[in-house]
Amino acid sequence: MSTLSISGLNVFFSTEDGPLHALKDVAFEVPERKIVGIVGESGCGKSTLINAILGLLADNGEVRSGQILFEGSHELTQLSKVEMQNLRGPRISTVFQDPMGALNPVLSVGQQMVNIQYRDDASKAQKAARAVEMLQLVRIPDAESALGRYPHQFSGGMKQRIAIAMALMMEPALLIADEPTTALDATLEVTTIELLKDLQKKIGCSVMFISHHLGVIAELCDDVVVMYAGEVVERGTVRDVFHAPGHPYTRRLLECDPARQTERTRILPTIPGEIPDLRARPQGCVFAARCLQQHLGCDQPQVEQNLGHDHAARCNLADEVSNQEVSA
Ligand SMILES: Nc1ncnc2c1ncn2[C@@H]1O[C@H](COP(=O)(O)OP(=O)(O)O)[C@@H](O)[C@H]1O
Ligand SMILES: [Mg+2]
């Protein structure tokens, strides 16, 4: 069973210039105990996807069709506000780029970590002990006295690790991490990623990890979902997608990635051109205008092509593309 199973998801925003089709027929799985990376340039629908899962779409947004099945039994698109609130936090938790979104500047770290456990019957001392244990797991030095300190007394890297500790404290089934290491320097990024991987294994949760950083995705994730203009253009194991990409967009991302030649890149490589206007989606392939592999079928809607076990790409040429060498 998958922790999260998304199928046929279509999200629209109403705008002054008409309906904007932000997510189109999105489908993928987040298997139990797996880390799934979501990659795609700005405006591809990553935040919309997260918000749709969390039931936090902007007022002008609407899930028009599709399913978001959580733990096989909760159909998230059908839950009431209260039911969703009860899942958010304890069962589906989040970490964002800015840890201060999760930390309250006027409460000590200990108070906040005890407060999170409000649903628990344990005594206050037990809750504090649990907080210490979590802080130790995220390698905050002198965890016991750290409980009495306030967020501003910690460095950026430590604040992010505290936010991770808070997100995982209630042992959620799913952690959604949106660019959690983007604001950190390269060394801290590596340690934070290692930590996240250790904790994920220990807790046994699934993770959806959004990142621009292809190197981090390759290191951390089991599976990867490549998004372009609100569509999943490719999905599969990191191994399959990075070694034999079947979509020209994935191939361009990998080929443009300076990490392939020298060192890691902190931003997604740039590909000439722009994402199409999502208010007037092209009839055919969404990537056609920027694609180097033009052929006759590009003006037709592209069907997801199966490239092997759980590896698929939305390009009629996928078979051919995946057999090309990935050039550095
Ligand atoms: N509240 C909104 N109203 C109208 N358009 C929106 C709204 N939120 C996002 N969009 C549009 O939806 C598309 C996807 O945006 P987003 O999910 O933020 O992408 P990403 O997180 O990948 O950068 C973009 O075209 C963006 O302009
Ligand atoms: Mg975003």
mmCIF file of C-alpha atoms and ligand atoms in Angstrom:
data_model
loop_
_atom_site.group_PDB
_atom_site.id
_atom_site.type_symbol
_atom_site.label_atom_id
_atom_site.label_comp_id
_atom_site.label_asym_id
_atom_site.label_seq_id
_atom_site.Cartn_x
_atom_site.Cartn_y
_atom_site.Cartn_z
ATOM 1 C CA MET A 1 0.000 0.000 0.000
ATOM 2 C CA SER A 2 1.144 3.515 -0.732
ATOM 3 C CA THR A 3 1.164 6.216 1.891
ATOM 4 C CA LEU A 4 -0.087 8.626 -0.734
ATOM 5 C CA SER A 5 -1.702 7.755 -4.015
ATOM 6 C CA ILE A 6 -2.597 10.601 -6.350
ATOM 7 C CA SER A 7 -4.569 10.012 -9.517
ATOM 8 C CA GLY A 8 -6.163 12.176 -12.204
ATOM 9 C CA LEU A 9 -5.635 15.340 -10.180
ATOM 10 C CA ASN A 10 -6.751 18.559 -11.869
ATOM 11 C CA VAL A 11 -6.481 21.890 -10.082
ATOM 12 C CA PHE A 12 -7.684 25.214 -11.449
ATOM 13 C CA PHE A 13 -7.299 28.780 -10.218
ATOM 14 C CA SER A 14 -9.819 31.354 -11.289
ATOM 15 C CA THR A 15 -8.095 34.529 -12.469
ATOM 16 C CA GLU A 16 -9.181 37.773 -14.086
ATOM 17 C CA ASP A 17 -8.023 36.388 -17.417
ATOM 18 C CA GLY A 18 -9.904 33.139 -17.093
ATOM 19 C CA PRO A 19 -9.325 29.737 -15.510
ATOM 20 C CA LEU A 20 -5.695 28.712 -15.001
ATOM 21 C CA HIS A 21 -5.131 24.960 -15.223
ATOM 22 C CA ALA A 22 -2.324 24.616 -12.663
ATOM 23 C CA LEU A 23 -2.228 20.820 -12.262
ATOM 24 C CA LYS A 24 -3.238 18.578 -15.140
ATOM 25 C CA ASP A 25 -3.951 14.859 -14.723
ATOM 26 C CA VAL A 26 -1.305 14.518 -12.015
ATOM 27 C CA ALA A 27 -0.754 10.938 -10.898
ATOM 28 C CA PHE A 28 1.970 9.319 -8.820
ATOM 29 C CA GLU A 29 2.510 7.277 -5.690
ATOM 30 C CA VAL A 30 4.466 7.888 -2.519
ATOM 31 C CA PRO A 31 5.128 4.313 -1.364
ATOM 32 C CA GLU A 32 5.433 3.423 2.302
ATOM 33 C CA ARG A 33 8.861 4.189 3.786
ATOM 34 C CA LYS A 34 10.105 5.767 0.576
ATOM 35 C CA ILE A 35 11.436 9.234 -0.180
ATOM 36 C CA VAL A 36 9.988 10.708 -3.344
ATOM 37 C CA GLY A 37 11.621 13.781 -4.852
ATOM 38 C CA ILE A 38 9.575 16.322 -6.782
ATOM 39 C CA VAL A 39 11.569 18.399 -9.217
ATOM 40 C CA GLY A 40 10.581 21.082 -11.699
ATOM 41 C CA GLU A 41 11.329 24.716 -12.339
ATOM 42 C CA SER A 42 9.495 27.598 -10.722
ATOM 43 C CA GLY A 43 5.834 27.800 -11.705
ATOM 44 C CA CYS A 44 5.510 24.076 -12.478
ATOM 45 C CA GLY A 45 2.922 23.531 -9.763
ATOM 46 C CA LYS A 46 4.945 22.170 -6.838
ATOM 47 C CA SER A 47 3.390 24.457 -4.228
ATOM 48 C CA THR A 48 -0.050 23.933 -5.715
ATOM 49 C CA LEU A 49 0.451 20.193 -5.391
ATOM 50 C CA ILE A 50 1.455 20.482 -1.725
ATOM 51 C CA ASN A 51 -1.426 22.804 -0.956
ATOM 52 C CA ALA A 52 -3.897 20.495 -2.690
ATOM 53 C CA ILE A 53 -2.648 17.590 -0.549
ATOM 54 C CA LEU A 54 -2.837 19.648 2.655
ATOM 55 C CA GLY A 55 -6.252 21.124 1.847
ATOM 56 C CA LEU A 56 -4.722 24.594 1.827
ATOM 57 C CA LEU A 57 -5.361 25.827 -1.715
ATOM 58 C CA ALA A 58 -5.910 29.573 -2.049
ATOM 59 C CA ASP A 59 -9.543 30.689 -2.098
ATOM 60 C CA ASN A 60 -9.511 31.015 -5.886
ATOM 61 C CA GLY A 61 -8.173 27.457 -6.272
ATOM 62 C CA GLU A 62 -10.233 24.333 -6.764
ATOM 63 C CA VAL A 63 -9.581 20.614 -7.094
ATOM 64 C CA ARG A 64 -11.828 19.986 -10.057
ATOM 65 C CA SER A 65 -11.244 16.260 -10.302
ATOM 66 C CA GLY A 66 -9.036 13.481 -9.085
ATOM 67 C CA GLN A 67 -8.138 11.574 -5.966
ATOM 68 C CA ILE A 68 -5.577 12.051 -3.219
ATOM 69 C CA LEU A 69 -5.714 8.864 -1.213
ATOM 70 C CA PHE A 70 -3.801 8.903 2.085
ATOM 71 C CA GLU A 71 -2.903 5.598 3.772
ATOM 72 C CA GLY A 72 -5.370 3.783 1.552
ATOM 73 C CA SER A 73 -8.396 5.051 3.442
ATOM 74 C CA HIS A 74 -8.557 8.854 3.624
ATOM 75 C CA GLU A 75 -9.671 10.542 0.409
ATOM 76 C CA LEU A 76 -8.152 13.947 1.173
ATOM 77 C CA THR A 77 -10.144 15.871 -1.414
ATOM 78 C CA GLN A 78 -13.352 14.831 0.357
ATOM 79 C CA LEU A 79 -12.411 15.577 3.979
ATOM 80 C CA SER A 80 -13.987 18.351 6.008
ATOM 81 C CA LYS A 81 -11.841 21.208 7.321
ATOM 82 C CA VAL A 82 -11.807 19.651 10.791
ATOM 83 C CA GLU A 83 -10.924 16.167 9.554
ATOM 84 C CA MET A 84 -8.084 17.672 7.533
ATOM 85 C CA GLN A 85 -6.839 19.675 10.522
ATOM 86 C CA ASN A 86 -6.670 16.473 12.532
ATOM 87 C CA LEU A 87 -4.424 14.843 9.938
ATOM 88 C CA ARG A 88 -2.214 17.878 9.381
ATOM 89 C CA GLY A 89 0.559 17.864 11.930
ATOM 90 C CA PRO A 90 0.282 14.443 13.540
ATOM 91 C CA ARG A 91 -0.157 12.311 10.382
ATOM 92 C CA ILE A 92 1.009 14.608 7.560
ATOM 93 C CA SER A 93 3.644 17.074 8.665
ATOM 94 C CA THR A 94 5.630 19.715 6.822
ATOM 95 C CA VAL A 95 9.032 21.396 6.764
ATOM 96 C CA PHE A 96 9.547 24.508 4.672
ATOM 97 C CA GLN A 97 12.511 26.537 3.513
ATOM 98 C CA ASP A 98 12.149 29.047 6.325
ATOM 99 C CA PRO A 99 12.147 27.276 9.723
ATOM 100 C CA MET A 100 10.633 30.352 11.368
ATOM 101 C CA GLY A 101 7.363 29.417 9.666
ATOM 102 C CA ALA A 102 7.217 26.493 12.098
ATOM 103 C CA LEU A 103 8.798 28.128 15.151
ATOM 104 C CA ASN A 104 7.135 30.653 17.400
ATOM 105 C CA PRO A 105 9.661 33.395 18.267
ATOM 106 C CA VAL A 106 8.112 34.172 21.670
ATOM 107 C CA LEU A 107 7.971 30.631 23.070
ATOM 108 C CA SER A 108 10.936 28.567 24.188
ATOM 109 C CA VAL A 109 11.790 25.546 22.074
ATOM 110 C CA GLY A 110 10.783 23.284 24.965
ATOM 111 C CA GLN A 111 7.343 24.871 25.345
ATOM 112 C CA GLN A 112 6.704 24.477 21.632
ATOM 113 C CA MET A 113 7.827 20.886 21.586
ATOM 114 C CA VAL A 114 5.623 20.048 24.565
ATOM 115 C CA ASN A 115 2.666 21.910 23.030
ATOM 116 C CA ILE A 116 2.858 19.832 19.856
ATOM 117 C CA GLN A 117 2.147 16.764 21.954
ATOM 118 C CA TYR A 118 -1.162 18.141 23.268
ATOM 119 C CA ARG A 119 -3.094 15.162 21.960
ATOM 120 C CA ASP A 120 -0.949 12.833 24.048
ATOM 121 C CA ASP A 121 -1.904 11.719 27.570
ATOM 122 C CA ALA A 122 1.699 11.639 28.802
ATOM 123 C CA SER A 123 2.786 13.821 31.725
ATOM 124 C CA LYS A 124 4.554 17.086 31.111
ATOM 125 C CA ALA A 125 7.826 15.545 32.271
ATOM 126 C CA GLN A 126 7.419 12.683 29.828
ATOM 127 C CA LYS A 127 6.713 15.128 27.024
ATOM 128 C CA ALA A 128 9.785 17.169 27.900
ATOM 129 C CA ALA A 129 11.874 13.988 27.938
ATOM 130 C CA ARG A 130 10.549 13.141 24.499
ATOM 131 C CA ALA A 131 11.471 16.637 23.286
ATOM 132 C CA VAL A 132 15.027 16.170 24.575
ATOM 133 C CA GLU A 133 15.240 12.841 22.801
ATOM 134 C CA MET A 134 14.116 14.417 19.516
ATOM 135 C CA LEU A 135 16.601 17.285 19.872
ATOM 136 C CA GLN A 136 19.348 14.753 20.443
ATOM 137 C CA LEU A 137 18.286 12.874 17.328
ATOM 138 C CA VAL A 138 18.685 16.054 15.265
ATOM 139 C CA ARG A 139 22.037 16.593 16.975
ATOM 140 C CA ILE A 140 21.305 19.765 18.900
ATOM 141 C CA PRO A 141 24.144 19.998 21.433
ATOM 142 C CA ASP A 142 23.191 20.083 25.112
ATOM 143 C CA ALA A 143 19.584 19.234 24.309
ATOM 144 C CA GLU A 144 18.306 19.588 27.852
ATOM 145 C CA SER A 145 19.299 23.212 28.230
ATOM 146 C CA ALA A 146 18.251 23.879 24.622
ATOM 147 C CA LEU A 147 14.651 23.370 25.759
ATOM 148 C CA GLY A 148 14.807 26.635 27.705
ATOM 149 C CA ARG A 149 16.151 28.674 24.816
ATOM 150 C CA TYR A 150 14.262 30.679 22.210
ATOM 151 C CA PRO A 151 14.443 30.183 18.425
ATOM 152 C CA HIS A 152 16.589 33.299 17.830
ATOM 153 C CA GLN A 153 19.294 31.831 20.046
ATOM 154 C CA PHE A 154 20.005 29.125 17.473
ATOM 155 C CA SER A 155 21.817 29.332 14.140
ATOM 156 C CA GLY A 156 19.880 28.914 10.870
ATOM 157 C CA GLY A 157 21.016 25.319 10.466
ATOM 158 C CA MET A 158 20.005 24.449 14.035
ATOM 159 C CA LYS A 159 16.630 26.154 13.646
ATOM 160 C CA GLN A 160 15.951 24.017 10.587
ATOM 161 C CA ARG A 161 16.956 20.877 12.519
ATOM 162 C CA ILE A 162 14.609 21.870 15.367
ATOM 163 C CA ALA A 163 11.817 22.373 12.817
ATOM 164 C CA ILE A 164 12.550 18.881 11.472
ATOM 165 C CA ALA A 165 12.477 17.472 15.021
ATOM 166 C CA MET A 166 9.100 19.111 15.587
ATOM 167 C CA ALA A 167 7.730 17.832 12.284
ATOM 168 C CA LEU A 168 8.741 14.254 13.074
ATOM 169 C CA MET A 169 8.013 14.188 16.788
ATOM 170 C CA MET A 170 4.503 12.778 16.434
ATOM 171 C CA GLU A 171 5.772 10.146 13.992
ATOM 172 C CA PRO A 172 3.730 11.181 10.961
ATOM 173 C CA ALA A 173 3.071 8.779 8.109
ATOM 174 C CA LEU A 174 4.089 11.446 5.595
ATOM 175 C CA LEU A 175 6.519 14.340 5.778
ATOM 176 C CA ILE A 176 6.261 16.980 3.075
ATOM 177 C CA ALA A 177 9.539 18.877 2.849
ATOM 178 C CA ASP A 178 9.500 21.900 0.529
ATOM 179 C CA GLU A 179 13.045 23.067 -0.271
ATOM 180 C CA PRO A 180 14.056 22.522 3.377
ATOM 181 C CA THR A 181 17.778 22.901 2.718
ATOM 182 C CA THR A 182 17.800 25.593 0.044
ATOM 183 C CA ALA A 183 18.607 28.391 2.489
ATOM 184 C CA LEU A 184 21.520 26.485 4.055
ATOM 185 C CA ASP A 185 25.116 26.555 2.903
ATOM 186 C CA ALA A 186 26.433 23.500 1.065
ATOM 187 C CA THR A 187 28.040 21.782 4.073
ATOM 188 C CA LEU A 188 24.988 22.249 6.274
ATOM 189 C CA GLU A 189 22.832 21.048 3.433
ATOM 190 C CA VAL A 190 24.707 17.754 3.299
ATOM 191 C CA THR A 191 24.467 17.180 7.064
ATOM 192 C CA THR A 192 20.784 18.094 7.108
ATOM 193 C CA ILE A 193 20.062 15.670 4.260
ATOM 194 C CA GLU A 194 21.913 12.859 6.041
ATOM 195 C CA LEU A 195 19.998 13.599 9.193
ATOM 196 C CA LEU A 196 16.669 13.582 7.397
ATOM 197 C CA LYS A 197 17.483 10.235 5.842
ATOM 198 C CA ASP A 198 18.458 8.730 9.224
ATOM 199 C CA LEU A 199 15.302 10.010 10.889
ATOM 200 C CA GLN A 200 13.084 8.845 8.046
ATOM 201 C CA LYS A 201 14.499 5.327 8.423
ATOM 202 C CA LYS A 202 14.112 5.396 12.192
ATOM 203 C CA ILE A 203 10.534 6.642 12.145
ATOM 204 C CA GLY A 204 9.590 4.669 9.047
ATOM 205 C CA CYS A 205 7.635 7.481 7.451
ATOM 206 C CA SER A 206 7.338 8.427 3.795
ATOM 207 C CA VAL A 207 8.735 11.717 2.554
ATOM 208 C CA MET A 208 7.805 13.959 -0.341
ATOM 209 C CA PHE A 209 10.872 16.102 -0.898
ATOM 210 C CA ILE A 210 10.650 19.149 -3.136
ATOM 211 C CA SER A 211 13.953 20.480 -4.375
ATOM 212 C CA HIS A 212 15.631 22.372 -7.178
ATOM 213 C CA HIS A 213 18.827 20.602 -6.386
ATOM 214 C CA LEU A 214 19.221 17.545 -8.579
ATOM 215 C CA GLY A 215 22.272 16.349 -6.639
ATOM 216 C CA VAL A 216 20.302 16.294 -3.389
ATOM 217 C CA ILE A 217 17.417 14.440 -5.040
ATOM 218 C CA ALA A 218 19.864 11.855 -6.384
ATOM 219 C CA GLU A 219 21.436 11.360 -2.962
ATOM 220 C CA LEU A 220 18.342 11.378 -0.806
ATOM 221 C CA CYS A 221 15.437 10.016 -2.792
ATOM 222 C CA ASP A 222 14.269 6.572 -3.847
ATOM 223 C CA ASP A 223 11.895 7.835 -6.531
ATOM 224 C CA VAL A 224 11.585 11.055 -8.458
ATOM 225 C CA VAL A 225 8.664 12.851 -10.086
ATOM 226 C CA VAL A 226 9.537 15.435 -12.738
ATOM 227 C CA MET A 227 6.944 18.161 -13.169
ATOM 228 C CA TYR A 228 6.590 20.571 -16.051
ATOM 229 C CA ALA A 229 3.805 23.141 -16.462
ATOM 230 C CA GLY A 230 1.598 21.345 -13.968
ATOM 231 C CA GLU A 231 2.030 17.903 -15.503
ATOM 232 C CA VAL A 232 4.037 14.921 -14.365
ATOM 233 C CA VAL A 233 6.260 14.466 -17.408
ATOM 234 C CA GLU A 234 8.360 11.657 -15.957
ATOM 235 C CA ARG A 235 8.421 9.436 -12.894
ATOM 236 C CA GLY A 236 10.396 6.442 -11.740
ATOM 237 C CA THR A 237 13.209 5.393 -9.466
ATOM 238 C CA VAL A 238 16.049 7.890 -9.174
ATOM 239 C CA ARG A 239 18.241 5.318 -10.863
ATOM 240 C CA ASP A 240 16.006 4.882 -13.897
ATOM 241 C CA VAL A 241 15.120 8.539 -14.328
ATOM 242 C CA PHE A 242 18.659 9.851 -13.874
ATOM 243 C CA HIS A 243 20.378 7.157 -15.907
ATOM 244 C CA ALA A 244 17.886 6.686 -18.708
ATOM 245 C CA PRO A 245 15.573 9.726 -18.788
ATOM 246 C CA GLY A 246 12.693 9.183 -21.187
ATOM 247 C CA HIS A 247 11.445 12.769 -21.358
ATOM 248 C CA PRO A 248 13.399 15.436 -23.246
ATOM 249 C CA TYR A 249 12.727 17.874 -20.363
ATOM 250 C CA THR A 250 14.339 15.550 -17.812
ATOM 251 C CA ARG A 251 17.230 15.014 -20.207
ATOM 252 C CA ARG A 252 17.739 18.757 -20.615
ATOM 253 C CA LEU A 253 17.663 19.279 -16.839
ATOM 254 C CA LEU A 254 20.309 16.625 -16.354
ATOM 255 C CA GLU A 255 22.482 17.773 -19.227
ATOM 256 C CA CYS A 256 22.360 21.409 -18.174
ATOM 257 C CA ASP A 257 23.141 20.519 -14.578
ATOM 258 C CA PRO A 258 26.656 21.805 -13.847
ATOM 259 C CA ALA A 259 26.840 19.108 -11.154
ATOM 260 C CA ARG A 260 27.389 16.612 -13.938
ATOM 261 C CA GLN A 261 30.565 18.364 -14.964
ATOM 262 C CA THR A 262 32.046 19.955 -11.888
ATOM 263 C CA GLU A 263 30.275 20.471 -8.604
ATOM 264 C CA ARG A 264 26.747 20.564 -7.273
ATOM 265 C CA THR A 265 24.360 23.223 -8.404
ATOM 266 C CA ARG A 266 22.136 24.967 -5.925
ATOM 267 C CA ILE A 267 19.607 26.040 -8.495
ATOM 268 C CA LEU A 268 17.841 24.234 -11.233
ATOM 269 C CA PRO A 269 19.691 24.642 -14.520
ATOM 270 C CA THR A 270 18.052 27.035 -16.915
ATOM 271 C CA ILE A 271 16.640 25.900 -20.201
ATOM 272 C CA PRO A 272 15.963 28.603 -22.802
ATOM 273 C CA GLY A 273 12.321 29.603 -23.181
ATOM 274 C CA GLU A 274 9.404 29.802 -20.803
ATOM 275 C CA ILE A 275 6.645 27.660 -19.386
ATOM 276 C CA PRO A 276 3.485 28.055 -21.502
ATOM 277 C CA ASP A 277 0.606 30.189 -20.240
ATOM 278 C CA LEU A 278 -1.442 27.809 -18.125
ATOM 279 C CA ARG A 279 -4.596 29.739 -19.037
ATOM 280 C CA ALA A 280 -4.144 28.653 -22.641
ATOM 281 C CA ARG A 281 -2.479 25.260 -22.516
ATOM 282 C CA PRO A 282 -1.081 24.016 -25.809
ATOM 283 C CA GLN A 283 -3.179 21.309 -27.499
ATOM 284 C CA GLY A 284 -0.201 19.023 -27.864
ATOM 285 C CA CYS A 285 2.875 18.409 -25.726
ATOM 286 C CA VAL A 286 3.390 21.102 -23.038
ATOM 287 C CA PHE A 287 7.154 21.078 -23.558
ATOM 288 C CA ALA A 288 7.119 21.198 -27.377
ATOM 289 C CA ALA A 289 7.972 24.909 -27.661
ATOM 290 C CA ARG A 290 11.273 24.370 -25.832
ATOM 291 C CA CYS A 291 12.077 20.856 -26.951
ATOM 292 C CA LEU A 292 15.051 19.971 -29.133
ATOM 293 C CA GLN A 293 13.533 16.692 -30.252
ATOM 294 C CA GLN A 294 10.701 18.010 -32.402
ATOM 295 C CA HIS A 295 8.792 15.436 -34.386
ATOM 296 C CA LEU A 296 5.439 15.080 -36.068
ATOM 297 C CA GLY A 297 3.450 13.946 -33.063
ATOM 298 C CA CYS A 298 4.320 16.860 -30.778
ATOM 299 C CA ASP A 299 1.157 18.770 -31.654
ATOM 300 C CA GLN A 300 -0.920 15.901 -30.288
ATOM 301 C CA PRO A 301 -1.563 15.271 -26.581
ATOM 302 C CA GLN A 302 1.222 13.027 -25.259
ATOM 303 C CA VAL A 303 0.320 9.787 -23.561
ATOM 304 C CA GLU A 304 2.437 8.472 -20.712
ATOM 305 C CA GLN A 305 4.737 5.777 -22.114
ATOM 306 C CA ASN A 306 5.780 2.899 -19.940
ATOM 307 C CA LEU A 307 9.561 2.448 -19.922
ATOM 308 C CA GLY A 308 9.809 -0.427 -17.508
ATOM 309 C CA HIS A 309 8.825 -1.213 -13.963
ATOM 310 C CA ASP A 310 7.272 1.981 -12.536
ATOM 311 C CA HIS A 311 9.215 4.178 -14.954
ATOM 312 C CA ALA A 312 7.126 6.288 -17.307
ATOM 313 C CA ALA A 313 7.481 9.452 -19.369
ATOM 314 C CA ARG A 314 4.861 11.593 -21.082
ATOM 315 C CA CYS A 315 6.483 11.789 -24.504
ATOM 316 C CA ASN A 316 5.642 9.801 -27.621
ATOM 317 C CA LEU A 317 9.386 9.440 -28.242
ATOM 318 C CA ALA A 318 10.157 8.255 -24.714
ATOM 319 C CA ASP A 319 11.530 4.894 -25.809
ATOM 320 C CA GLU A 320 13.951 6.486 -28.208
ATOM 321 C CA VAL A 321 14.949 9.269 -25.794
ATOM 322 C CA SER A 322 15.662 6.878 -22.945
ATOM 323 C CA ASN A 323 18.018 4.874 -25.128
ATOM 324 C CA GLN A 324 20.179 7.904 -25.930
ATOM 325 C CA GLU A 325 23.314 8.393 -23.891
ATOM 326 C CA VAL A 326 23.080 11.141 -21.282
ATOM 327 C CA SER A 327 25.914 13.395 -22.386
ATOM 328 C CA ALA A 328 27.823 15.391 -19.828
HETATM 329 N N1 LIG B 1 -3.698 31.678 -6.064
HETATM 330 C C1 LIG B 1 -3.345 31.599 -7.341
HETATM 331 N N2 LIG B 1 -4.060 32.249 -8.282
HETATM 332 C C2 LIG B 1 -3.742 32.169 -9.594
HETATM 333 N N3 LIG B 1 -2.704 31.464 -10.062
HETATM 334 C C3 LIG B 1 -1.943 30.798 -9.186
HETATM 335 C C4 LIG B 1 -2.213 30.841 -7.785
HETATM 336 N N4 LIG B 1 -1.271 30.084 -7.150
HETATM 337 C C5 LIG B 1 -0.462 29.593 -8.111
HETATM 338 N N5 LIG B 1 -0.871 30.020 -9.344
HETATM 339 C C6 LIG B 1 -0.272 29.657 -10.641
HETATM 340 O O1 LIG B 1 -0.187 28.240 -10.719
HETATM 341 C C7 LIG B 1 1.003 27.846 -11.374
HETATM 342 C C8 LIG B 1 1.816 26.948 -10.460
HETATM 343 O O2 LIG B 1 2.352 27.715 -9.383
HETATM 344 P P1 LIG B 1 3.113 27.078 -8.126
HETATM 345 O O3 LIG B 1 2.352 25.887 -7.654
HETATM 346 O O4 LIG B 1 3.340 28.163 -7.150
HETATM 347 O O5 LIG B 1 4.491 26.612 -8.789
HETATM 348 P P2 LIG B 1 5.890 26.239 -8.075
HETATM 349 O O6 LIG B 1 5.646 26.032 -6.627
HETATM 350 O O7 LIG B 1 6.355 25.015 -8.802
HETATM 351 O O8 LIG B 1 6.811 27.395 -8.344
HETATM 352 C C9 LIG B 1 1.725 29.131 -11.773
HETATM 353 O O9 LIG B 1 1.359 29.439 -13.096
HETATM 354 C C10 LIG B 1 1.155 30.147 -10.803
HETATM 355 O O10 LIG B 1 1.172 31.440 -11.362
HETATM 356 MG MG MG B 2 6.574 26.935 -4.987
#
